[in-house]
């Protein structure tokens, strides 16, 4: 989804003024359907606003409608062998290294954790959801080890092969890190407040709005400090840039990631 900030803010304000937003919910099923319903109302509202403004605003809205896709990404294709999925997340990991993304994400996470440690002086715990190749969890563990910060990091994903590979790398590099097989929107009953931070990086767009709402609601139960979601800013640059990087790496199936 392209961002259209001004039109989006106005659409949100209109939904607030209608008195129906934010809605209440009683169960995770209701949260999921209510969120999907509101996002669809939000997009309709934004369309009308962009239409009224006209010009570049409406053109961008039309472009977004043409490009936006809820198609399943190759990585989530249930029929793709896990070894091929691993190649895809490893290519993404190379891309993240090339673009120097991990140091930026690690700095952000450590700034939050160091605040906790200064205030409470205890060991802290991080759960990363949908961690793919495990590149971020590995980078975070390496930096924390370098700074001698007391930390336990758990990476997780729904693909068993990623978990085996992550645990192999963590053991090889002797890092304070383990990987567990977890479905991000159906987490087990961890004891309340098990984690200081729950993190999801570059995976938010793999979930429907309703699924994301469930993930964030669950994190409130399990997390003491914050849920941190990191993803690409959906712009014309990203729409063109991701497919370009994908083709340069010889993996055109990445192209959907920019849309
Ligand atoms: C684009 S990759 C991002 C991986 C990693 N965070 C990164 O930045 O390289 C999306 C990841 O989401 C995972 N995923 C998709 N659905 C999931 C679910 N229901 N629970 C956990 N992980 C899931 C995929 O297996 C994949 O590893």
Short mmCIF file of C-alpha atoms and ligand atoms in Angstrom, two decimals:
data_model
loop_
_atom_site.label_atom_id
_atom_site.label_comp_id
_atom_site.label_asym_id
_atom_site.label_seq_id
_atom_site.Cartn_x
_atom_site.Cartn_y
_atom_site.Cartn_z
CA UNK A 1 0.00 0.00 0.00
CA UNK A 2 1.42 3.41 -0.97
CA UNK A 3 1.29 5.76 1.98
CA UNK A 4 -0.52 8.96 0.80
CA UNK A 5 0.11 10.52 4.21
CA UNK A 6 -2.11 13.61 4.00
CA UNK A 7 -5.07 11.71 2.52
CA UNK A 8 -4.57 8.83 4.99
CA UNK A 9 -4.55 11.15 8.01
CA UNK A 10 -7.72 12.84 6.79
CA UNK A 11 -9.39 9.46 6.20
CA UNK A 12 -8.49 8.36 9.73
CA UNK A 13 -9.79 11.63 11.17
CA UNK A 14 -13.10 11.14 9.29
CA UNK A 15 -13.41 7.62 10.72
CA UNK A 16 -12.74 8.99 14.21
CA UNK A 17 -15.34 11.74 13.72
CA UNK A 18 -17.90 9.12 12.66
CA UNK A 19 -17.65 7.85 16.24
CA UNK A 20 -17.01 4.21 15.25
CA UNK A 21 -13.22 4.33 15.59
CA UNK A 22 -11.47 2.90 17.51
CA UNK A 23 -13.93 0.00 17.74
CA UNK A 24 -14.23 -2.32 20.73
CA UNK A 25 -13.74 -6.09 20.48
CA UNK A 26 -14.26 -9.07 22.77
CA UNK A 27 -12.39 -11.94 21.14
CA UNK A 28 -9.43 -12.40 18.80
CA UNK A 29 -11.85 -13.47 16.01
CA UNK A 30 -13.79 -10.24 16.48
CA UNK A 31 -10.58 -8.19 16.56
CA UNK A 32 -9.48 -9.77 13.27
CA UNK A 33 -12.75 -9.19 11.40
CA UNK A 34 -13.23 -5.68 12.86
CA UNK A 35 -9.71 -4.66 11.82
CA UNK A 36 -10.13 -5.98 8.27
CA UNK A 37 -13.48 -4.18 8.04
CA UNK A 38 -11.97 -0.89 9.25
CA UNK A 39 -9.01 -1.06 6.89
CA UNK A 40 -11.41 -1.54 4.02
CA UNK A 41 -13.48 1.47 5.20
CA UNK A 42 -10.24 3.45 5.62
CA UNK A 43 -9.22 2.69 2.02
CA UNK A 44 -12.65 3.67 0.68
CA UNK A 45 -12.52 6.91 2.67
CA UNK A 46 -9.02 7.65 1.42
CA UNK A 47 -10.13 7.03 -2.16
CA UNK A 48 -12.93 9.61 -1.85
CA UNK A 49 -10.54 12.18 -0.33
CA UNK A 50 -7.92 11.65 -3.06
CA UNK A 51 -10.67 11.86 -5.69
CA UNK A 52 -11.82 15.19 -4.27
CA UNK A 53 -8.25 16.58 -4.22
CA UNK A 54 -7.63 15.24 -7.74
CA UNK A 55 -4.35 15.59 -9.71
CA UNK A 56 -1.27 13.79 -8.35
CA UNK A 57 -3.14 12.73 -5.24
CA UNK A 58 -5.79 10.81 -7.18
CA UNK A 59 -3.21 9.41 -9.62
CA UNK A 60 -1.19 7.99 -6.70
CA UNK A 61 -4.37 6.53 -5.22
CA UNK A 62 -5.20 4.87 -8.55
CA UNK A 63 -1.63 3.57 -8.84
CA UNK A 64 -1.91 2.12 -5.34
CA UNK A 65 -5.19 0.41 -6.24
CA UNK A 66 -3.59 -1.03 -9.39
CA UNK A 67 -0.44 -2.24 -7.62
CA UNK A 68 -1.75 -3.29 -4.22
CA UNK A 69 -1.94 -7.01 -3.94
CA UNK A 70 -3.02 -9.48 -1.33
CA UNK A 71 -1.49 -12.32 -3.39
CA UNK A 72 0.48 -14.83 -1.36
CA UNK A 73 4.21 -14.16 -1.59
CA UNK A 74 6.38 -17.04 -2.83
CA UNK A 75 7.92 -17.33 0.63
CA UNK A 76 4.48 -18.15 2.09
CA UNK A 77 3.52 -20.59 -0.65
CA UNK A 78 2.65 -23.83 1.15
CA UNK A 79 3.74 -25.93 -1.85
CA UNK A 80 7.27 -24.46 -2.10
CA UNK A 81 9.91 -26.83 -0.63
CA UNK A 82 11.51 -25.51 2.57
CA UNK A 83 14.98 -25.62 0.98
CA UNK A 84 13.79 -23.14 -1.67
CA UNK A 85 12.18 -20.96 1.00
CA UNK A 86 15.52 -20.96 2.79
CA UNK A 87 17.25 -19.73 -0.37
CA UNK A 88 14.73 -16.85 -0.53
CA UNK A 89 15.22 -15.72 3.06
CA UNK A 90 18.99 -16.06 2.69
CA UNK A 91 18.82 -13.78 -0.38
CA UNK A 92 16.79 -11.32 1.68
CA UNK A 93 19.44 -11.55 4.39
CA UNK A 94 22.16 -10.67 1.83
CA UNK A 95 20.05 -7.72 0.70
CA UNK A 96 19.67 -6.57 4.32
CA UNK A 97 23.45 -6.78 4.81
CA UNK A 98 24.13 -4.92 1.53
CA UNK A 99 21.74 -2.14 2.55
CA UNK A 100 23.28 -1.94 6.04
CA UNK A 101 19.84 -2.44 7.61
CA UNK A 102 20.79 -4.64 10.57
CA UNK A 103 23.01 -2.05 12.35
CA UNK A 104 20.11 0.45 12.17
CA UNK A 105 17.57 -2.02 13.53
CA UNK A 106 19.98 -3.25 16.24
CA UNK A 107 20.69 0.34 17.37
CA UNK A 108 16.95 0.99 17.68
CA UNK A 109 16.32 -2.19 19.70
CA UNK A 110 19.34 -1.74 21.95
CA UNK A 111 18.34 1.84 22.76
CA UNK A 112 15.04 0.49 24.11
CA UNK A 113 16.69 -2.37 25.98
CA UNK A 114 19.48 -0.31 27.52
CA UNK A 115 16.82 1.98 29.01
CA UNK A 116 15.25 -1.05 30.71
CA UNK A 117 18.62 -2.24 31.93
CA UNK A 118 19.58 1.17 33.34
CA UNK A 119 16.27 1.40 35.19
CA UNK A 120 15.95 -2.19 36.38
CA UNK A 121 19.46 -3.67 36.11
CA UNK A 122 18.29 -7.13 35.07
CA UNK A 123 18.71 -9.53 32.18
CA UNK A 124 16.36 -8.78 29.31
CA UNK A 125 14.53 -10.97 26.88
CA UNK A 126 13.60 -10.49 23.24
CA UNK A 127 11.30 -12.54 20.99
CA UNK A 128 11.54 -12.00 17.25
CA UNK A 129 8.56 -13.25 15.25
CA UNK A 130 8.82 -14.38 11.61
CA UNK A 131 12.61 -14.11 11.78
CA UNK A 132 13.28 -15.90 8.47
CA UNK A 133 17.03 -16.40 8.04
CA UNK A 134 17.53 -15.11 11.60
CA UNK A 135 19.82 -12.33 10.37
CA UNK A 136 18.44 -9.66 12.70
CA UNK A 137 18.40 -11.91 15.79
CA UNK A 138 21.98 -12.97 15.04
CA UNK A 139 23.11 -9.35 14.56
CA UNK A 140 21.38 -8.29 17.80
CA UNK A 141 22.92 -11.17 19.76
CA UNK A 142 26.38 -10.40 18.37
CA UNK A 143 26.20 -6.71 19.28
CA UNK A 144 24.77 -7.45 22.75
CA UNK A 145 27.57 -9.95 23.35
CA UNK A 146 30.15 -7.34 22.24
CA UNK A 147 28.69 -4.81 24.71
CA UNK A 148 28.44 -7.49 27.42
CA UNK A 149 24.70 -6.86 27.81
CA UNK A 150 22.78 -9.57 29.68
CA UNK A 151 20.24 -10.73 27.13
CA UNK A 152 18.33 -13.78 25.94
CA UNK A 153 17.05 -13.67 22.38
CA UNK A 154 14.57 -16.04 20.80
CA UNK A 155 14.09 -16.00 17.05
CA UNK A 156 11.05 -17.76 15.60
CA UNK A 157 9.36 -18.64 12.36
CA UNK A 158 6.72 -20.96 10.98
CA UNK A 159 9.21 -22.79 8.71
CA UNK A 160 11.06 -25.63 10.54
CA UNK A 161 14.12 -25.44 8.27
CA UNK A 162 14.72 -21.79 9.24
CA UNK A 163 14.68 -22.84 12.90
CA UNK A 164 17.25 -25.62 12.36
CA UNK A 165 19.49 -23.31 10.33
CA UNK A 166 19.16 -20.47 12.88
CA UNK A 167 20.04 -22.77 15.79
CA UNK A 168 22.99 -24.15 13.82
CA UNK A 169 24.35 -20.63 13.19
CA UNK A 170 23.74 -19.51 16.80
CA UNK A 171 25.66 -22.55 18.13
CA UNK A 172 28.47 -22.09 15.59
CA UNK A 173 28.88 -18.42 16.57
CA UNK A 174 28.31 -19.13 20.30
CA UNK A 175 25.65 -16.44 20.63
CA UNK A 176 23.00 -16.03 23.39
CA UNK A 177 20.26 -16.97 20.99
CA UNK A 178 17.88 -19.80 20.18
CA UNK A 179 15.20 -20.31 17.54
CA UNK A 180 11.75 -21.79 18.11
CA UNK A 181 9.02 -22.91 15.75
CA UNK A 182 6.14 -20.44 16.31
CA UNK A 183 3.10 -19.28 14.39
CA UNK A 184 3.12 -15.50 14.89
CA UNK A 185 -0.65 -15.18 15.19
CA UNK A 186 -1.21 -18.24 17.31
CA UNK A 187 1.41 -17.95 20.06
CA UNK A 188 1.57 -20.50 22.88
CA UNK A 189 0.60 -19.41 26.41
CA UNK A 190 3.93 -17.92 27.51
CA UNK A 191 3.89 -16.77 31.15
CA UNK A 192 2.62 -13.15 31.31
CA UNK A 193 5.32 -10.58 30.56
CA UNK A 194 7.83 -13.20 29.39
CA UNK A 195 9.58 -10.76 27.06
CA UNK A 196 10.82 -7.21 27.26
CA UNK A 197 10.52 -6.71 23.53
CA UNK A 198 8.62 -8.47 20.80
CA UNK A 199 9.97 -7.65 17.36
CA UNK A 200 8.76 -8.25 13.84
CA UNK A 201 10.96 -7.03 11.05
CA UNK A 202 10.19 -6.84 7.34
CA UNK A 203 7.36 -9.32 7.76
CA UNK A 204 4.40 -7.10 8.64
CA UNK A 205 3.29 -7.09 5.01
CA UNK A 206 3.04 -10.89 5.04
CA UNK A 207 -0.03 -10.67 7.27
CA UNK A 208 -3.52 -9.31 6.77
CA UNK A 209 -4.42 -6.24 8.87
CA UNK A 210 -6.61 -8.49 11.05
CA UNK A 211 -3.79 -10.98 11.63
CA UNK A 212 -1.43 -8.13 12.54
CA UNK A 213 -3.97 -6.80 15.03
CA UNK A 214 -4.03 -10.25 16.69
CA UNK A 215 -0.22 -10.39 16.79
CA UNK A 216 0.01 -6.96 18.45
CA UNK A 217 -2.83 -7.74 20.89
CA UNK A 218 -1.11 -11.00 21.90
CA UNK A 219 2.17 -9.18 22.35
CA UNK A 220 0.56 -6.88 24.94
CA UNK A 221 0.05 -9.95 27.13
CA UNK A 222 3.53 -11.37 26.71
CA UNK A 223 5.65 -8.23 26.50
CA UNK A 224 6.73 -5.77 29.20
CA UNK A 225 8.20 -2.92 27.15
CA UNK A 226 7.08 -2.79 23.52
CA UNK A 227 6.07 -4.50 20.33
CA UNK A 228 8.41 -3.17 17.64
CA UNK A 229 7.29 -3.56 14.05
CA UNK A 230 9.76 -2.62 11.29
CA UNK A 231 8.92 -2.67 7.60
CA UNK A 232 9.63 -0.84 4.37
CA UNK A 233 7.96 2.53 3.84
CA UNK A 234 5.58 1.75 0.96
CA UNK A 235 6.60 4.31 -1.66
CA UNK A 236 7.13 4.53 -5.40
CA UNK A 237 10.86 4.02 -4.67
CA UNK A 238 10.23 0.76 -2.80
CA UNK A 239 7.71 -0.38 -5.41
CA UNK A 240 10.44 -0.14 -8.05
CA UNK A 241 13.48 -0.77 -5.83
CA UNK A 242 12.58 -4.16 -4.39
CA UNK A 243 11.84 -5.80 -7.75
CA UNK A 244 15.08 -4.28 -9.09
CA UNK A 245 17.14 -5.71 -6.20
CA UNK A 246 15.30 -9.02 -6.63
CA UNK A 247 16.22 -9.22 -10.31
CA UNK A 248 19.84 -8.21 -9.60
CA UNK A 249 20.05 -11.16 -7.22
CA UNK A 250 18.47 -13.39 -9.86
CA UNK A 251 15.40 -14.04 -7.69
CA UNK A 252 12.44 -12.38 -9.44
CA UNK A 253 9.99 -14.01 -7.00
CA UNK A 254 10.96 -11.27 -4.49
CA UNK A 255 9.24 -8.69 -6.66
CA UNK A 256 5.93 -8.93 -4.75
CA UNK A 257 7.72 -7.81 -1.57
CA UNK A 258 7.75 -4.20 -2.77
CA UNK A 259 3.98 -4.02 -3.44
C1 LIG B 1 9.96 -11.39 4.26
S1 LIG B 1 10.37 -12.69 5.37
C2 LIG B 1 11.21 -11.75 6.57
C3 LIG B 1 12.19 -12.55 7.31
C4 LIG B 1 13.09 -11.76 8.25
N1 LIG B 1 12.34 -11.08 9.28
C5 LIG B 1 13.96 -10.81 7.47
O1 LIG B 1 13.83 -9.59 7.63
O2 LIG B 1 14.80 -11.28 6.72
C6 LIG B 1 8.82 -13.12 6.07
C7 LIG B 1 8.89 -14.25 7.05
O3 LIG B 1 7.60 -14.43 7.64
C8 LIG B 1 7.47 -15.80 7.95
N2 LIG B 1 6.06 -16.09 8.23
C9 LIG B 1 5.01 -16.05 7.39
N3 LIG B 1 3.87 -16.41 8.05
C10 LIG B 1 4.23 -16.67 9.34
C11 LIG B 1 3.51 -17.05 10.50
N4 LIG B 1 2.19 -17.26 10.48
N5 LIG B 1 4.20 -17.20 11.65
C12 LIG B 1 5.54 -17.01 11.69
N6 LIG B 1 6.27 -16.65 10.63
C13 LIG B 1 5.63 -16.47 9.45
C14 LIG B 1 8.00 -16.47 6.69
O4 LIG B 1 8.28 -17.84 6.90
C15 LIG B 1 9.24 -15.61 6.43
O5 LIG B 1 10.36 -16.11 7.09
#
